[in-house]
mmCIF file of C-alpha atoms in Angstrom:
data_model
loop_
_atom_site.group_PDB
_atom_site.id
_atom_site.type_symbol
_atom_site.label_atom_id
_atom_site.label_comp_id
_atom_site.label_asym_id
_atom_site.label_seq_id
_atom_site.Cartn_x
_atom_site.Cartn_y
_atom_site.Cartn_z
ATOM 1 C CA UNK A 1 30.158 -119.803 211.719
ATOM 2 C CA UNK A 2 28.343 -116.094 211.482
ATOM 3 C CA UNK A 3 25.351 -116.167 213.996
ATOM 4 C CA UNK A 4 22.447 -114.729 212.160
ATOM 5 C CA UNK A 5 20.333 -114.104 214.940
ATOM 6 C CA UNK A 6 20.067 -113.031 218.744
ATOM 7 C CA UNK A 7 18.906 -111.190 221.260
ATOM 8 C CA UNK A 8 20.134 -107.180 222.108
ATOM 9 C CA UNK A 9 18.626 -104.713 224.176
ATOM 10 C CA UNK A 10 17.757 -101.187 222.034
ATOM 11 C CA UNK A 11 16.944 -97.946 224.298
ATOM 12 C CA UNK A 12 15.374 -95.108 222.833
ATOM 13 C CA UNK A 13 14.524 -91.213 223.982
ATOM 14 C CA UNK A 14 11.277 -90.949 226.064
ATOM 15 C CA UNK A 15 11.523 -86.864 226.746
ATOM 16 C CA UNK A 16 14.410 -84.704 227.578
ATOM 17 C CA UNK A 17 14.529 -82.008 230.369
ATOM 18 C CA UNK A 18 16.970 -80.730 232.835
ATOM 19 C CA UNK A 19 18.242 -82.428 236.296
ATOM 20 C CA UNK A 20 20.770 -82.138 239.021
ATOM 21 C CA UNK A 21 23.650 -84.230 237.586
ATOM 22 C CA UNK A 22 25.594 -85.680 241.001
ATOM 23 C CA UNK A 23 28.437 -86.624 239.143
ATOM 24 C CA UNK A 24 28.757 -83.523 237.502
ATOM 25 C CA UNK A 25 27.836 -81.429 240.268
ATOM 26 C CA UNK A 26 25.270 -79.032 238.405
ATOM 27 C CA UNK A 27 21.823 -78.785 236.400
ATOM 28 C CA UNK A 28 22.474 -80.916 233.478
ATOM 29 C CA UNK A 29 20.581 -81.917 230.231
ATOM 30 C CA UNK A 30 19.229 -85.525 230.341
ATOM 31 C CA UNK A 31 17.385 -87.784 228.624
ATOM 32 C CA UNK A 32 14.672 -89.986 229.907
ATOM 33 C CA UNK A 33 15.377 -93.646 227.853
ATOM 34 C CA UNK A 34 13.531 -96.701 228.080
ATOM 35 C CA UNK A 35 14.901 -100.033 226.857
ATOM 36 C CA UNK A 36 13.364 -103.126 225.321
ATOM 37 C CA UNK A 37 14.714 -106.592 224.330
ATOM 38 C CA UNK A 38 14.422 -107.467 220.789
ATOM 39 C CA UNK A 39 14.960 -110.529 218.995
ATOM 40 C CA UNK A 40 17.278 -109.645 216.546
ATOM 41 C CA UNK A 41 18.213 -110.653 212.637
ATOM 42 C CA UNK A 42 21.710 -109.532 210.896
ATOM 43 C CA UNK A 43 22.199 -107.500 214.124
ATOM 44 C CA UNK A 44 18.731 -105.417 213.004
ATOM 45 C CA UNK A 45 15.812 -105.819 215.688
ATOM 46 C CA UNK A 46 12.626 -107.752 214.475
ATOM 47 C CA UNK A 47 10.357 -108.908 216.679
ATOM 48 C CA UNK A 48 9.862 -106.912 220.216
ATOM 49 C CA UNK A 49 10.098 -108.670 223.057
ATOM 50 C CA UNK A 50 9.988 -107.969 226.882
ATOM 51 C CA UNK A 51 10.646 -104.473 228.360
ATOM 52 C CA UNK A 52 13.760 -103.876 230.419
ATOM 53 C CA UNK A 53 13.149 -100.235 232.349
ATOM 54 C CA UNK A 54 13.900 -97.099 231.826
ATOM 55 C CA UNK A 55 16.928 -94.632 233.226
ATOM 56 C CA UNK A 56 18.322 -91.264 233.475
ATOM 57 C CA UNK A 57 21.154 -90.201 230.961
ATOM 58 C CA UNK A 58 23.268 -87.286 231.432
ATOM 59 C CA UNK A 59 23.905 -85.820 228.246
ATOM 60 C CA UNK A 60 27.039 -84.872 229.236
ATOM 61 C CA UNK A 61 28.739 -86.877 231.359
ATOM 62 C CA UNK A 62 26.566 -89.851 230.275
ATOM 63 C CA UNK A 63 26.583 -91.248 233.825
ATOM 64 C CA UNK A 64 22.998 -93.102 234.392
ATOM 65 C CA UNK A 65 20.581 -92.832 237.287
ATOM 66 C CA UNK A 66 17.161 -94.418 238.322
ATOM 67 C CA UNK A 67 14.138 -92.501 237.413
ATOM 68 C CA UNK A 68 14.051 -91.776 241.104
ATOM 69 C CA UNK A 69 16.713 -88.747 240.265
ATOM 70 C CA UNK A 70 14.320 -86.603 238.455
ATOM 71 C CA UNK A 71 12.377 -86.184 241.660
ATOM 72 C CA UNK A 72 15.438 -84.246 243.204
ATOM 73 C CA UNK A 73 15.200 -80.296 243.252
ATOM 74 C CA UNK A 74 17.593 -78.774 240.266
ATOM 75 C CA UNK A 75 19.903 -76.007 241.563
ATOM 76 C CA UNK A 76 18.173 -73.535 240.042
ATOM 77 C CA UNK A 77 14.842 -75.032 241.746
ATOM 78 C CA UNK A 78 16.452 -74.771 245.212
ATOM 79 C CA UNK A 79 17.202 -70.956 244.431
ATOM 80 C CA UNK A 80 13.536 -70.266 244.221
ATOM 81 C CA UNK A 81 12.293 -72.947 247.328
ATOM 82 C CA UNK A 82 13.081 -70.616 249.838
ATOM 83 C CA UNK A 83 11.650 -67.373 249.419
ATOM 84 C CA UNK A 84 8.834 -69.475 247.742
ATOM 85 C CA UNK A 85 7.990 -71.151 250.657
ATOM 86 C CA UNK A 86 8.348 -68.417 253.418
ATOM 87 C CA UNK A 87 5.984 -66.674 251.445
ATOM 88 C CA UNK A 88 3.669 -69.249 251.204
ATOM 89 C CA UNK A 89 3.608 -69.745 255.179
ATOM 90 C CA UNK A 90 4.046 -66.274 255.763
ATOM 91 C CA UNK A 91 1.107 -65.325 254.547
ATOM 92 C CA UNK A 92 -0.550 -68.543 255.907
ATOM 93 C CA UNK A 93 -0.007 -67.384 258.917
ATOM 94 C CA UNK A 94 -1.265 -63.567 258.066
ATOM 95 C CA UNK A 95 -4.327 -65.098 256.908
ATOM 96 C CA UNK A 96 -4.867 -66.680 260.246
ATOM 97 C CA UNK A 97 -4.359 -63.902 262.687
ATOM 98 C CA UNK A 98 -5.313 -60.204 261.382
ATOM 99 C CA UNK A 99 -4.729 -59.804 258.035
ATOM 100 C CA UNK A 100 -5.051 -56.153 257.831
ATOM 101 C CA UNK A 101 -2.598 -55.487 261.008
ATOM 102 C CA UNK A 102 0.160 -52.909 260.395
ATOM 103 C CA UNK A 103 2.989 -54.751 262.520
ATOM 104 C CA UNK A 104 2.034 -57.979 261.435
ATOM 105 C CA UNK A 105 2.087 -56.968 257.622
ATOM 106 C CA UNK A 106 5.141 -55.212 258.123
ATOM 107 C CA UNK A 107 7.069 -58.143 259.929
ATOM 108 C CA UNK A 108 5.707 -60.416 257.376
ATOM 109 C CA UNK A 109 6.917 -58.531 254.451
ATOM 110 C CA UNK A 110 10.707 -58.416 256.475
ATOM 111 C CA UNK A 111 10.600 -62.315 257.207
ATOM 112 C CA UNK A 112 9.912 -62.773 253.288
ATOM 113 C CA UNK A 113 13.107 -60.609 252.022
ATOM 114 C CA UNK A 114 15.104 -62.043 254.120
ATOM 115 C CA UNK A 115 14.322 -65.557 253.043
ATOM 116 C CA UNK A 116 15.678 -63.875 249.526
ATOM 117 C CA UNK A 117 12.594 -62.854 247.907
ATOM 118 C CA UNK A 118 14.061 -59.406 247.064
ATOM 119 C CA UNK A 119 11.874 -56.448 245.723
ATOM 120 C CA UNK A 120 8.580 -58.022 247.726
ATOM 121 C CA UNK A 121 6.368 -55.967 249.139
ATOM 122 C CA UNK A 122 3.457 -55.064 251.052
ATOM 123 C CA UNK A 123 1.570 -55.207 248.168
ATOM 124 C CA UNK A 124 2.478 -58.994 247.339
ATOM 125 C CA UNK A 125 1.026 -59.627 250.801
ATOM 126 C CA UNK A 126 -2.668 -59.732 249.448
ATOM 127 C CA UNK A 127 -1.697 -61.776 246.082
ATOM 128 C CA UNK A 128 -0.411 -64.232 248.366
ATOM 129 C CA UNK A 129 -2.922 -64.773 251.203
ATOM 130 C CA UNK A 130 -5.666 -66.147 247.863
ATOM 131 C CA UNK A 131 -3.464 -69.281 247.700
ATOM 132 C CA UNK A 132 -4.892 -72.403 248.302
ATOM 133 C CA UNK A 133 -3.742 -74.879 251.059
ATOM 134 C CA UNK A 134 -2.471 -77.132 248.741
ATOM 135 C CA UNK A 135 -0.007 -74.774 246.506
ATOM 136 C CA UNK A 136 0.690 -73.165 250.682
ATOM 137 C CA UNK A 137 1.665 -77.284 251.533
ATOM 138 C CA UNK A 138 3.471 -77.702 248.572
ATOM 139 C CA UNK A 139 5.407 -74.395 248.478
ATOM 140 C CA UNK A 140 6.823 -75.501 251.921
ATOM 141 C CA UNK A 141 6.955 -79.011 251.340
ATOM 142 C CA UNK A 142 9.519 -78.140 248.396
ATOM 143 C CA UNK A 143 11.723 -76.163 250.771
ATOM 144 C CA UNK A 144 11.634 -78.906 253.532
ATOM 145 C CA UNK A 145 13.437 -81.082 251.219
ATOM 146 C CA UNK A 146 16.710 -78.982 251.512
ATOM 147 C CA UNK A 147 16.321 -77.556 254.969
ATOM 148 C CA UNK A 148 18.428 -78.992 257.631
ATOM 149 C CA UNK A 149 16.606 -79.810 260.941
ATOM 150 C CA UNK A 150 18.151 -76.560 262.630
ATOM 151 C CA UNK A 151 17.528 -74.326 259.549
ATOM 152 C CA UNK A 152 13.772 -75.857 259.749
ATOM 153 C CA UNK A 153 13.233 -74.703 263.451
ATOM 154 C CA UNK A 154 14.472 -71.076 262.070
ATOM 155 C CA UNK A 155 11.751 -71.284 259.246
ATOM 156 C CA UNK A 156 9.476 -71.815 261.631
ATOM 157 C CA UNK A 157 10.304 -68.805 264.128
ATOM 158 C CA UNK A 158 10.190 -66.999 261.873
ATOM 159 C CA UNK A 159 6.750 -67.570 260.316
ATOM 160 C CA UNK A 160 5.843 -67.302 264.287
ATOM 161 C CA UNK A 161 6.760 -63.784 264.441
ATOM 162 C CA UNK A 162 4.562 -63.484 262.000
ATOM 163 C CA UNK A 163 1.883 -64.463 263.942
ATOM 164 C CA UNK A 164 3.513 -62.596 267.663
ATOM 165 C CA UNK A 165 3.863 -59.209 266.028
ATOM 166 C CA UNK A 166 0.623 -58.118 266.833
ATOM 167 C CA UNK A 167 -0.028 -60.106 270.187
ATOM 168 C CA UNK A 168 0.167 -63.040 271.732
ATOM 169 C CA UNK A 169 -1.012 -65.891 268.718
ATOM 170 C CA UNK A 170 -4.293 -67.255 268.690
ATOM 171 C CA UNK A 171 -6.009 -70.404 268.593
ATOM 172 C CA UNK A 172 -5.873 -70.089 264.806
ATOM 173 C CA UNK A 173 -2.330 -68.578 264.131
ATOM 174 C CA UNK A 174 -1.326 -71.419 266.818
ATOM 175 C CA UNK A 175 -2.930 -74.009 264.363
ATOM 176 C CA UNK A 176 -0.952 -72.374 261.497
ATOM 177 C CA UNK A 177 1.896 -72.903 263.206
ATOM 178 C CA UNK A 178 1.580 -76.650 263.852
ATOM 179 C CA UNK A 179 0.150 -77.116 260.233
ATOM 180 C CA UNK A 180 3.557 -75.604 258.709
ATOM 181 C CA UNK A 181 5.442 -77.695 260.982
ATOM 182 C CA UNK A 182 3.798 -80.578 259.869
ATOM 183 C CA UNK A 183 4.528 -79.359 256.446
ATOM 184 C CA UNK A 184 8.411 -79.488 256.939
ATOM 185 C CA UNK A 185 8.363 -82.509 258.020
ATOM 186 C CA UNK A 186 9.113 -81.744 262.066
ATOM 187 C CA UNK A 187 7.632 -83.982 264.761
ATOM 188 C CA UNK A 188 4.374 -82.033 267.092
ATOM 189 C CA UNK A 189 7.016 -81.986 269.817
ATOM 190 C CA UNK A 190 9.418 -79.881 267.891
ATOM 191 C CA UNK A 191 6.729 -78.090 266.446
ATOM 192 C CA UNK A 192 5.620 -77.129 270.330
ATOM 193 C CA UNK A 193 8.683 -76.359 271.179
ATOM 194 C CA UNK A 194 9.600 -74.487 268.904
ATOM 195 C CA UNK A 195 6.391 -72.645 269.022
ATOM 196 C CA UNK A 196 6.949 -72.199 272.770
ATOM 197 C CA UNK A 197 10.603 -70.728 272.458
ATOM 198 C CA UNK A 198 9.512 -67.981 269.813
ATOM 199 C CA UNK A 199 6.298 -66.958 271.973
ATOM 200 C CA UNK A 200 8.956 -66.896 275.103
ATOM 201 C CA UNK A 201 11.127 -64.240 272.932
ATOM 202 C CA UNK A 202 8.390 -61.889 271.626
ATOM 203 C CA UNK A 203 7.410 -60.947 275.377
ATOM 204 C CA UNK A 204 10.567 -60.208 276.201
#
């Protein structure tokens, strides 16, 4: 007996992009597809019915992930984080002691090239300090995601240094310093200490 009718599930293309593919181990095409159950005549969908979800396609390996996957950074992403971020904080911190200090422009400019953000320079320094607190939060937040919790204590000393070039830090560049901790996702006692051990080495 040939069944006429049923029930199938047909997925089609919501947008495309690029992602970090696990299974291939590299930024990937993929396409974003989202599904719906269809009552179905000579195999050919009629009437719509409920919708299923949607999923991540790999247009090359074809492996499929939650939606959850396109929230990861791609590689090419987490090339950028860094330097993006220390500049971000860097200048944060600039901002919140004396912007227009020799030492402290200077050490701020070094502590940004050597995140990787090659060919910066003084310069870049005012650019920077007009960002906003939110694209300054989100900058570091980015890089927090792929920082382990050693690496993060570095970031921090070194945005510090920032701040201990010219002096001691002050109430403000102190505040700076908590508020970027925050921002990485470290605890106010890490934050302290951390705070504490850089102060300890720029008197000595």
């Amino acid at each position: 007996m040939l069944l006429i009718w049923g029930l199938r599930v047909f997925f089609h293309t919501v947008s495309e992009g690029v992602f970090h593919c696990r299974n291939c181990g590299g930024d990937r095409r993929y396409r974003l597809r989202s599904g719906r159950r269809f009552f179905t005549l000579f195999f050919i969908p009629v009437i719509p019915l409920t919708k299923v979800g949607e999923h991540v396609q790999c247009q090359t390996c074809k492996t499929r992930y939650v939606v959850d996957v396109l929230k990861l950074p791609t590689a090419a992403q987490m090339q950028t984080a860094l330097p993006a971020g220390m500049r971000a904080a860097a200048t944060a911190m600039l901002q919140s002691g004396d912007p227009a200090s020799s030492a402290a422009r200077q050490r701020a400019v070094a502590v940004i090239q050597g995140a990787g953000a090659q060919g910066y320079g003084d310069g870049n320094l005012d650019h920077d300090r007009a960002e906003s607190a939110e694209a300054i939060g989100q900058a570091i937040g980015q890089v927090a995601q792929q920082l382990t919790p050693d690496a993060k204590e570095w970031f921090l000393a070194e945005v510090i240094r920032v701040g201990t070039a010219d002096g001691p830090l002050t109430e403000s560049e102190r505040n700076t310093a908590i508020a970027v901790a925050a921002d990485l996702g470290m605890s106010p006692a890490q934050a302290i200490g951390v705070i504490t051990l850089a102060e300890q080495a720029a008197q000595d």
